[in-house]
Coordinates of C-alpha atoms in Angstrom, one line a residue:
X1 CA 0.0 0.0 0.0
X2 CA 2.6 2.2 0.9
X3 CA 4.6 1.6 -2.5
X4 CA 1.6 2.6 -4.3
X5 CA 1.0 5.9 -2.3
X6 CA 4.8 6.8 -2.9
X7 CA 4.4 5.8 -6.6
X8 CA 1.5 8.3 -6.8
X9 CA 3.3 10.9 -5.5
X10 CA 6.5 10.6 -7.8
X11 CA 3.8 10.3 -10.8
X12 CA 1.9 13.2 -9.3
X13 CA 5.2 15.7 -9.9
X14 CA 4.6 19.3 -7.7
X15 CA 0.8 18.8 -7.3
X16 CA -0.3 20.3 -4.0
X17 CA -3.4 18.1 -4.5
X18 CA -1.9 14.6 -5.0
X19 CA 0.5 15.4 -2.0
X20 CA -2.5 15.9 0.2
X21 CA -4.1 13.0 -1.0
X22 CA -0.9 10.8 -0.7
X23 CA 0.4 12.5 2.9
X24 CA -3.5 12.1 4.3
X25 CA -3.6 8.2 3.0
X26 CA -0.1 8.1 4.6
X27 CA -1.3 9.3 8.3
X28 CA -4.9 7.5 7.9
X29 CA -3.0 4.0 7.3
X30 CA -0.4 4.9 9.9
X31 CA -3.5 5.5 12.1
X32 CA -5.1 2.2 11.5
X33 CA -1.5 -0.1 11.1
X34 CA -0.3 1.5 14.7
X35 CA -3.9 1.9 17.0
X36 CA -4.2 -2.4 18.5
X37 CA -7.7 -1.9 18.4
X38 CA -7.9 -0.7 15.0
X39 CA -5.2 -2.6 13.3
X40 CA -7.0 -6.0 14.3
X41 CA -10.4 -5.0 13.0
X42 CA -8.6 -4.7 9.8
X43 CA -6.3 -7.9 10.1
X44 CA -3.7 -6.9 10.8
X45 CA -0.6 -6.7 13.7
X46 CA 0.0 -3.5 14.9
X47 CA 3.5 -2.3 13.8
X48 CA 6.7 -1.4 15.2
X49 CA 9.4 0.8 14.7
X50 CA 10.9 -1.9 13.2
X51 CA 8.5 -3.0 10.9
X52 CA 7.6 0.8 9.8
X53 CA 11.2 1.2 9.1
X54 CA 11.1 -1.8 7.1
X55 CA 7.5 -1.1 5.5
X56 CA 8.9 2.9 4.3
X57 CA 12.1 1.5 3.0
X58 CA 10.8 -1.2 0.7
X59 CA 8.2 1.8 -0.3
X60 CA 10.6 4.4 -1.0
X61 CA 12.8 1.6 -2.9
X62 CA 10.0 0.8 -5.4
X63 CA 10.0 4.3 -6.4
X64 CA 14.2 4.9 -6.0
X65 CA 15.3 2.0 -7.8
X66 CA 13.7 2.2 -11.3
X67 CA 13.9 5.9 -11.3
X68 CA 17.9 4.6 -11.1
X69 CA 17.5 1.8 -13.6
X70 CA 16.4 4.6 -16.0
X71 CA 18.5 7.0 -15.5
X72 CA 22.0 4.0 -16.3
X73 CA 19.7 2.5 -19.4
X74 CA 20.0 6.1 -20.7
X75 CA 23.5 6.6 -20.0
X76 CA 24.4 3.4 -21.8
X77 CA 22.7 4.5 -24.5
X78 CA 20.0 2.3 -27.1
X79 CA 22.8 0.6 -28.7
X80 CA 23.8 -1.2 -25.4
X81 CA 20.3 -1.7 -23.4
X82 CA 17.0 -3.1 -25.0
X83 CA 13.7 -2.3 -23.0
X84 CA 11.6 -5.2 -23.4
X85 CA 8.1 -5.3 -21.7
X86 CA 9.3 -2.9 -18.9
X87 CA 12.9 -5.3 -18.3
X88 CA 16.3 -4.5 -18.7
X89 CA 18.1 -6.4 -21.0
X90 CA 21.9 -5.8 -21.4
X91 CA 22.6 -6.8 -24.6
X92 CA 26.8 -7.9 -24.7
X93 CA 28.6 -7.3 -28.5

């Protein structure tokens, strides 16, 4: 859930109004993940620092990491890189 949010956001660029929707989601399912009472009526354990760390680093990753994939298949340049169906393929000559 929290990938998604953070992948709204980066598609969302400077818009106040996406931020407020992401940054609201964010506090409402901090809200429900973190209260016992709440986070079992949902199904869920409530969360530690631990597993927050854990939850906002695998989120923030999903949004880092092909932002960086990008970023080296353009460097490399067409020649060397082939997109195919949203992979990386290096292609050796």
């Amino acid at each position: 859930m929290t990938s998604q949010l953070f992948q709204t956001l980066q598609d969302a660029g400077r818009d106040p109004v996406a931020a407020a929707g992401v940054v609201g989601s964010l506090m409402v399912l901090g809200v429900i993940v973190t209260v016992p009472g709440l986070s079992h009526f949902f199904g869920s354990r409530s969360l530690v620092p631990a597993g927050w760390t854990i939850a906002l680093t695998s989120a923030a990753e999903s949004v880092v990491l092909p932002t960086m994939v990008t970023d080296v298949t353009r460097r490399l340049g067409a020649g060397n890189v082939a997109l195919r169906k949203g992979r990386v393929h290096l292609q050796v000559m």
